[in-house]
Amino acid sequence: ILCDRMNDRKKFREILKQGVHKDALVGWKRKLPENEDKIPWDGVVDFVCFKPRQMEDIVGHAITKHYIFISSDSIYMACDPQKTEIASMKNGGKLLEEDVYEPEDVREVKKRNRYQYDYGNGKLMCERVLQSSDHFNQYTILRFPDVIGPFDNLGGHLEMQETIARGDPVGLAVDGHDEAKKGAYRLSWVFAPDVVRAIATVICAGERAFRKVFNVAGDETPTLAEYAAAVAAALGPGAPSGAGAAEQEDQQQACAGSVPPPRTDGEAPACMVSVCMGPVSNAHAREVLGWTPTPLAQAVLETVEWNRDAHNAAYTRRLAEPSDSDSD
């Protein structure tokens, strides 16, 4: 089924309504032939809902046993930075699902990182549309940090992997976080296969997961330098990162014999971080869902191996690089 939910909301709503059995149709004029089989939506997993009006379509029209909204740790970038920092300190340096605070000065929050504010605020507003509904209760919200692993579409890990393979310094500077230059910033991450397992676990949990929010992230919260060291260890002696044909020769020369220990540059921008408010806690997902993440070393190793394939690296690079339309 193909539909542009952004520009054809009427068609999108009709598709959402195909998840109801014929005898349950009330107040809606069928536009499909009477003898055409309907598609019962056992679950809807929504990665591309970014604005409140898009969520209103879901709440008002979706007929599904379970709706899973894919949110982001970027929602904390739309919150009051002082209050989130205090909350994080109270919980061992990690943010909980409930640590969402209205900013006293939106203009100051936007200055930290305007893109992350806009993206995070959009996701947060979507969450609130869901949570304020008095009839649409069969939902779960999953907040993911930066994703590494197969089919990565962010490109941060790949950029770091290639930087280390060349022997160039890894940047540590994170917008809005001066401590990062000193190596103090700790990041959240999640392994792509763990994302799939989390979604499957939520669907299997059924009602136990309804009207709940879960941070889904790895256990370890490495500094950027520690993450870079894990990448270097996974690369191993003489191992270039995955790259396009034009880059492979340079990388092979940089990695001849052994991968050099990763050097760092506190002034150069970090490639692995989208947010600057610190890591999130996965304790709630562990306790309620029984979900457990892949250890960092294994996740990094498998991501490095994925990127060794030139086709895989090209896939990530193509998605991560800004398109012409992005620059308009």
Coordinates of N, CA and C in Angstrom, one line a residue, residues 52-188:
P52 N 2.1 17.1 15.2 CA 0.8 16.7 15.9 C -0.4 16.4 15.0
R53 N -0.5 17.1 13.9 CA -1.6 16.8 13.0 C -1.5 15.4 12.4
Q54 N -0.3 14.9 12.2 CA -0.1 13.5 11.7 C -0.6 12.5 12.8
M55 N -0.3 12.8 14.0 CA -0.8 12.0 15.1 C -2.3 12.0 15.3
E56 N -2.8 13.2 15.0 CA -4.3 13.3 15.1 C -5.0 12.4 14.1
D57 N -4.4 12.1 12.9 CA -4.9 11.2 12.0 C -4.9 9.8 12.6
I58 N -3.9 9.4 13.3 CA -3.8 8.1 14.0 C -4.9 8.0 15.0
V59 N -4.9 8.9 16.0 CA -5.8 8.9 17.1 C -7.3 8.9 16.6
G60 N -7.5 9.6 15.6 CA -8.9 9.8 15.1 C -9.4 8.7 14.1
H61 N -8.5 8.0 13.5 CA -8.9 7.1 12.4 C -8.3 5.7 12.4
A62 N -7.2 5.5 13.2 CA -6.5 4.2 13.1 C -7.4 3.1 13.8
I63 N -7.6 2.0 13.1 CA -8.2 0.8 13.7 C -7.1 -0.3 13.8
T64 N -6.6 -0.4 14.9 CA -5.5 -1.4 15.1 C -5.5 -1.9 16.6
K65 N -5.0 -3.1 16.7 CA -5.0 -3.7 18.1 C -3.8 -3.0 18.9
H66 N -2.8 -2.5 18.2 CA -1.7 -2.0 18.9 C -0.9 -1.0 18.0
Y67 N -0.8 0.2 18.5 CA -0.1 1.3 17.7 C 1.2 1.6 18.5
I68 N 2.4 1.5 17.8 CA 3.7 1.8 18.4 C 4.3 3.0 17.7
F69 N 4.4 4.0 18.5 CA 5.0 5.3 18.0 C 6.5 5.3 18.3
I70 N 7.2 5.5 17.2 CA 8.7 5.5 17.4 C 9.1 7.0 17.6
S71 N 9.4 7.3 18.8 CA 9.8 8.6 19.2 C 11.4 8.6 19.3
S72 N 11.9 9.6 20.1 CA 13.4 9.8 20.1 C 13.8 10.4 21.4
D73 N 15.1 10.2 21.7 CA 15.6 10.9 22.9 C 15.8 12.4 22.6
S74 N 15.6 12.8 21.4 CA 15.6 14.2 21.0 C 14.5 15.0 21.7
I75 N 13.5 14.3 22.2 CA 12.4 15.1 22.9 C 13.0 15.8 24.1
Y76 N 14.0 15.3 24.7 CA 14.6 16.0 25.9 C 15.3 17.3 25.5
M77 N 15.7 17.4 24.2 CA 16.3 18.6 23.7 C 15.3 19.7 23.6
A78 N 14.0 19.4 23.7 CA 12.9 20.4 23.7 C 12.5 20.8 25.2
C79 N 13.2 20.2 26.1 CA 12.9 20.4 27.5 C 13.8 21.4 28.2
D80 N 13.4 21.8 29.4 CA 14.2 22.7 30.2 C 15.6 22.1 30.5
P81 N 16.7 22.7 30.1 CA 18.0 22.0 30.2 C 18.4 21.9 31.7
Q82 N 18.1 22.9 32.5 CA 18.5 22.9 33.9 C 17.8 21.8 34.7
K83 N 16.5 21.7 34.4 CA 15.7 20.7 35.1 C 16.0 19.3 34.7
T84 N 16.3 19.1 33.4 CA 16.7 17.7 32.9 C 18.0 17.3 33.5
E85 N 18.9 18.3 33.6 CA 20.3 18.0 34.1 C 20.2 17.6 35.6
I86 N 19.3 18.3 36.4 CA 19.1 17.9 37.8 C 18.5 16.5 37.9
A87 N 17.5 16.3 37.0 CA 16.9 15.0 37.1 C 17.9 13.9 36.7
S88 N 18.7 14.1 35.7 CA 19.7 13.1 35.4 C 20.7 12.9 36.5
M89 N 21.1 13.9 37.2 CA 22.0 13.7 38.3 C 21.4 12.9 39.4
K90 N 20.1 13.0 39.6 CA 19.4 12.2 40.7 C 19.3 10.7 40.3
N91 N 19.5 10.4 39.0 CA 19.3 9.0 38.6 C 20.6 8.5 38.0
G92 N 21.7 8.8 38.6 CA 23.0 8.3 38.2 C 23.5 8.7 36.8
G93 N 23.1 9.9 36.4 CA 23.5 10.5 35.2 C 22.7 10.1 34.0
K94 N 21.5 9.5 34.2 CA 20.6 9.1 33.1 C 19.2 9.7 33.3
L95 N 18.6 9.9 32.1 CA 17.3 10.5 32.1 C 16.2 9.4 32.1
L96 N 15.2 9.6 32.9 CA 14.0 8.6 32.9 C 12.9 9.1 31.9
E97 N 12.0 8.2 31.7 CA 10.9 8.6 30.8 C 10.1 9.8 31.2
E98 N 10.0 9.9 32.5 CA 9.2 11.0 33.1 C 9.9 12.4 33.2
D99 N 11.2 12.4 32.8 CA 11.9 13.6 33.0 C 11.7 14.6 31.8
V100 N 10.5 15.0 31.7 CA 10.1 15.9 30.6 C 9.6 17.2 31.2
Y101 N 10.3 18.3 31.0 CA 9.9 19.5 31.6 C 9.8 20.7 30.6
E102 N 8.7 21.4 30.7 CA 8.5 22.6 29.8 C 9.6 23.6 30.1
P103 N 10.3 24.1 29.0 CA 11.3 25.1 29.2 C 10.7 26.4 29.6
E104 N 11.4 27.1 30.5 CA 11.0 28.5 30.9 C 11.3 29.5 29.8
D105 N 12.3 29.3 29.0 CA 12.7 30.2 27.9 C 13.0 29.4 26.7
V106 N 12.0 29.3 25.8 CA 12.1 28.5 24.6 C 13.2 29.0 23.7
R107 N 13.4 30.3 23.7 CA 14.4 30.9 22.8 C 15.8 30.4 23.2
E108 N 16.1 30.2 24.5 CA 17.4 29.8 25.0 C 17.6 28.3 24.6
V109 N 16.5 27.5 24.7 CA 16.6 26.1 24.4 C 16.9 25.9 22.9
K110 N 16.3 26.7 22.1 CA 16.5 26.6 20.7 C 17.9 26.9 20.3
K111 N 18.6 27.8 21.1 CA 20.0 28.2 20.8 C 20.9 27.0 20.9
R112 N 20.6 26.0 21.7 CA 21.5 24.9 21.9 C 21.7 24.2 20.6
N113 N 20.6 23.9 20.0 CA 20.6 23.1 18.7 C 19.2 23.3 18.1
R114 N 19.1 24.2 17.1 CA 17.8 24.5 16.6 C 17.1 23.3 15.9
Y115 N 18.0 22.5 15.1 CA 17.4 21.4 14.4 C 16.9 20.3 15.4
Q116 N 17.7 20.0 16.5 CA 17.3 19.0 17.4 C 16.1 19.5 18.2
Y117 N 16.0 20.8 18.5 CA 14.8 21.3 19.2 C 13.5 21.1 18.4
D118 N 13.6 21.5 17.1 CA 12.4 21.4 16.2 C 12.0 19.9 16.1
Y119 N 13.0 19.0 15.8 CA 12.7 17.6 15.7 C 12.2 17.0 17.0
G120 N 12.9 17.3 18.1 CA 12.4 16.8 19.4 C 11.1 17.3 19.8
N121 N 10.9 18.6 19.6 CA 9.6 19.2 20.0 C 8.4 18.6 19.2
G122 N 8.7 18.3 17.9 CA 7.6 17.7 17.1 C 7.3 16.3 17.6
K123 N 8.3 15.5 17.9 CA 8.0 14.2 18.5 C 7.3 14.3 19.8
L124 N 7.7 15.3 20.6 CA 7.1 15.4 22.0 C 5.7 15.8 21.8
M125 N 5.4 16.7 20.9 CA 4.0 17.1 20.7 C 3.1 15.9 20.2
C126 N 3.7 15.1 19.4 CA 3.0 13.8 19.0 C 2.7 12.9 20.2
E127 N 3.7 12.8 21.0 CA 3.5 12.0 22.3 C 2.3 12.5 23.0
R128 N 2.2 13.8 23.2 CA 1.2 14.5 24.0 C -0.2 14.3 23.4
V129 N -0.3 14.3 22.0 CA -1.6 14.0 21.4 C -2.0 12.6 21.7
L130 N -1.1 11.7 21.7 CA -1.4 10.3 22.1 C -1.9 10.2 23.5
Q131 N -1.1 10.8 24.4 CA -1.4 10.7 25.8 C -2.6 11.4 26.3
S132 N -3.0 12.4 25.5 CA -4.2 13.1 25.9 C -5.5 12.5 25.4
S133 N -5.4 11.5 24.6 CA -6.6 10.9 24.0 C -7.4 10.1 25.1
D134 N -8.7 10.3 25.1 CA -9.5 9.6 26.1 C -10.1 8.3 25.6
H135 N -9.8 7.9 24.3 CA -10.4 6.7 23.7 C -9.4 5.8 23.0
F136 N -8.2 6.4 22.7 CA -7.2 5.6 21.9 C -6.1 5.2 23.0
N137 N -6.3 4.0 23.5 CA -5.4 3.6 24.6 C -4.4 2.5 24.2
Q138 N -4.6 1.9 23.1 CA -3.8 0.8 22.7 C -2.5 1.2 22.0
Y139 N -1.7 2.0 22.7 CA -0.5 2.5 22.1 C 0.7 2.3 23.0
T140 N 1.9 2.3 22.5 CA 3.2 2.3 23.2 C 4.1 3.3 22.5
I141 N 4.8 4.0 23.3 CA 5.8 5.0 22.8 C 7.2 4.4 23.1
L142 N 8.0 4.3 22.1 CA 9.4 3.9 22.2 C 10.4 5.1 21.8
R143 N 11.2 5.5 22.7 CA 12.2 6.5 22.5 C 13.6 5.9 22.2
F144 N 14.1 6.1 21.0 CA 15.4 5.6 20.6 C 16.4 6.7 20.6
P145 N 17.6 6.4 21.0 CA 18.8 7.4 20.7 C 19.3 7.1 19.3
D146 N 20.6 7.5 19.0 CA 21.2 7.2 17.8 C 21.3 5.7 17.6
V147 N 21.0 5.3 16.4 CA 21.0 3.8 16.1 C 22.3 3.5 15.3
I148 N 23.0 2.4 15.7 CA 24.1 1.9 15.0 C 23.8 0.5 14.5
G149 N 24.6 0.0 13.5 CA 24.4 -1.3 13.0 C 23.9 -1.3 11.6
P150 N 23.4 -2.5 11.2 CA 22.9 -2.7 9.8 C 21.9 -1.7 9.4
F151 N 22.0 -1.1 8.2 CA 21.0 -0.2 7.6 C 21.0 1.1 8.4
D152 N 22.0 1.5 9.0 CA 22.2 2.8 9.7 C 21.9 3.9 8.6
N153 N 21.1 4.9 9.0 CA 20.8 6.0 8.1 C 21.3 7.3 8.6
L154 N 22.1 7.3 9.7 CA 22.6 8.5 10.3 C 24.0 8.8 9.8
G155 N 24.8 7.7 9.8 CA 26.2 7.8 9.2 C 27.3 8.2 10.2
G156 N 26.9 8.5 11.5 CA 27.9 9.0 12.5 C 28.9 7.9 12.7
H157 N 28.5 6.7 13.0 CA 29.5 5.6 13.2 C 30.4 5.4 12.0
L158 N 29.8 5.4 10.8 CA 30.6 5.1 9.6 C 31.7 6.2 9.5
E159 N 31.3 7.5 9.7 CA 32.3 8.6 9.6 C 33.4 8.4 10.6
M160 N 33.0 8.0 11.9 CA 34.1 7.8 12.9 C 34.9 6.6 12.5
Q161 N 34.4 5.5 12.0 CA 35.1 4.3 11.6 C 36.1 4.7 10.5
E162 N 35.7 5.5 9.5 CA 36.6 5.8 8.5 C 37.7 6.8 8.9
T163 N 37.3 7.7 9.9 CA 38.3 8.6 10.5 C 39.4 7.9 11.2
I164 N 39.0 6.9 12.0 CA 40.0 6.1 12.7 C 40.9 5.3 11.8
A165 N 40.2 4.7 10.8 CA 41.0 3.9 9.8 C 42.0 4.7 9.1
R166 N 41.8 6.0 8.9 CA 42.8 6.9 8.2 C 43.8 7.3 9.2
G167 N 43.6 7.2 10.5 CA 44.5 7.7 11.4 C 44.3 9.1 11.8
D168 N 43.1 9.7 11.4 CA 42.8 11.1 11.7 C 42.2 11.2 13.1
P169 N 42.3 12.4 13.7 CA 41.7 12.6 15.1 C 40.2 12.6 15.0
V170 N 39.6 12.0 16.1 CA 38.2 12.0 16.3 C 37.7 13.2 17.0
G171 N 36.8 13.9 16.5 CA 36.3 15.1 17.1 C 35.5 14.8 18.3
L172 N 35.6 15.7 19.3 CA 34.8 15.5 20.6 C 33.9 16.7 20.9
A173 N 33.9 17.7 20.1 CA 33.1 18.9 20.4 C 31.6 18.6 20.1
V174 N 30.7 18.8 21.1 CA 29.3 18.6 20.9 C 28.6 20.0 21.1
D175 N 27.7 20.4 20.2 CA 27.0 21.6 20.3 C 26.3 21.7 21.6
G176 N 26.5 22.8 22.3 CA 25.8 23.0 23.6 C 26.3 22.3 24.8
H177 N 27.5 21.6 24.6 CA 28.0 20.8 25.8 C 29.5 21.0 25.8
D178 N 30.0 22.0 26.6 CA 31.4 22.3 26.6 C 32.2 21.2 27.2
E179 N 31.7 20.4 28.2 CA 32.4 19.4 28.8 C 32.9 18.3 27.9
A180 N 32.2 18.2 26.7 CA 32.6 17.2 25.7 C 34.0 17.4 25.3
K181 N 34.5 18.6 25.2 CA 35.9 18.9 24.8 C 36.9 18.3 25.8
K182 N 36.4 18.1 27.0 CA 37.3 17.4 28.0 C 37.1 15.9 28.1
G183 N 36.3 15.4 27.2 CA 36.0 14.0 27.1 C 35.0 13.5 28.1
A184 N 34.2 14.4 28.7 CA 33.3 14.0 29.8 C 31.9 13.6 29.2
Y185 N 31.6 14.0 28.0 CA 30.2 13.8 27.5 C 30.0 12.3 27.3
R186 N 28.9 11.7 27.8 CA 28.5 10.3 27.6 C 27.3 10.2 26.7
L187 N 27.3 9.3 25.8 CA 26.2 9.2 24.9 C 25.4 7.9 25.0
S188 N 24.2 8.0 24.5 CA 23.3 6.9 24.4 C 23.3 6.4 23.0

